[in-house]
């Protein structure tokens, strides 16, 4: 079915490669977002798997490009993590994150009485984010917690702590983060390091391509009114497919026409050089 812009009400935009290239806005894409936000034609949401920053840092980046935005429009797996902790009723979480993200999560969870410190006797959950301040000590604590609480140590006579096993989640699956210096390690790489160490694996991995990230959008719009826009097929298109909404592939980032020719899945609803071209439809 042909893509009909007239039926759309909400766009979920990837940031890097779609609206920004590194720190710089992609002008025609950003102009379209600014104009149609101001006219009230579309509602925009901004999607990122990057949990090394708290949402207010993204607010700064997006509003720095003159796009009118508030925190409810920023979709990051930190929101999913918060609702997971609330749903499970966890009170003691070992949050592996940057200082800024820990501060943000502590504020978000203040009313729920949740502590986010390492506490081998009490921790119910290990939550791994894209911690750009990761140290060997944090890696040691994660594996020690798992070993002591999840039965492996007891079996071989090492220190163990009786009680419920500790749960383990990660905010997103990305193996690497694109940078001006090429790919650098992200959560996927950290997960592989942990699994190689003692076999531990997360019970849940949030973020793209998990459609849970789109819940705030799906709660307010019909599926046929929503379009996801992005430059990566295996994350941005995958989340659109998993949520059952249209996907626009932009060639302003990672994916090339040659990648699209080789792509085995259903084709994107539209392929554009940059997001500004959507106005033609
Ligand atoms: Mg991207």
Short mmCIF file of C-alpha atoms in Angstrom, two decimals, residues 49-51 128-131 134 139 168-177 184-196 200-202 204-206 208 232 234-235:
data_model
loop_
_atom_site.label_atom_id
_atom_site.label_comp_id
_atom_site.label_asym_id
_atom_site.label_seq_id
_atom_site.Cartn_x
_atom_site.Cartn_y
_atom_site.Cartn_z
CA UNK A 49 18.91 3.53 22.70
CA UNK A 50 21.78 5.50 24.20
CA UNK A 51 21.50 5.23 28.00
CA UNK A 128 23.16 -2.58 33.05
CA UNK A 129 23.06 0.68 31.08
CA UNK A 130 25.53 2.17 28.60
CA UNK A 131 27.93 3.08 31.38
CA UNK A 134 32.40 1.47 33.63
CA UNK A 139 32.27 -5.64 36.34
CA UNK A 168 19.57 -9.09 35.49
CA UNK A 169 18.43 -6.74 32.69
CA UNK A 170 20.18 -4.56 30.10
CA UNK A 171 18.82 -1.35 28.59
CA UNK A 172 19.59 -2.19 24.92
CA UNK A 173 21.38 -4.73 22.74
CA UNK A 174 23.68 -2.55 20.55
CA UNK A 175 27.09 -4.16 20.06
CA UNK A 176 28.77 -0.88 19.34
CA UNK A 177 28.14 2.84 19.34
CA UNK A 184 33.29 1.87 20.15
CA UNK A 185 31.99 -0.62 22.79
CA UNK A 186 28.33 -0.46 23.87
CA UNK A 187 26.09 -2.62 26.06
CA UNK A 188 26.11 -5.60 23.65
CA UNK A 189 29.87 -5.88 24.07
CA UNK A 190 29.58 -5.60 27.85
CA UNK A 191 26.97 -8.41 27.82
CA UNK A 192 29.34 -10.63 25.85
CA UNK A 193 32.14 -9.97 28.34
CA UNK A 194 29.87 -10.98 31.25
CA UNK A 195 28.54 -14.06 29.48
CA UNK A 196 32.07 -15.16 28.65
CA UNK A 200 25.25 -14.89 32.95
CA UNK A 201 22.57 -13.61 30.54
CA UNK A 202 19.92 -10.89 30.99
CA UNK A 204 15.26 -8.78 29.40
CA UNK A 205 16.99 -6.46 26.97
CA UNK A 206 14.99 -3.24 26.46
CA UNK A 208 15.20 -0.92 19.99
CA UNK A 232 19.31 1.49 10.69
CA UNK A 234 18.18 -3.89 12.24
CA UNK A 235 17.11 -1.51 15.01
#
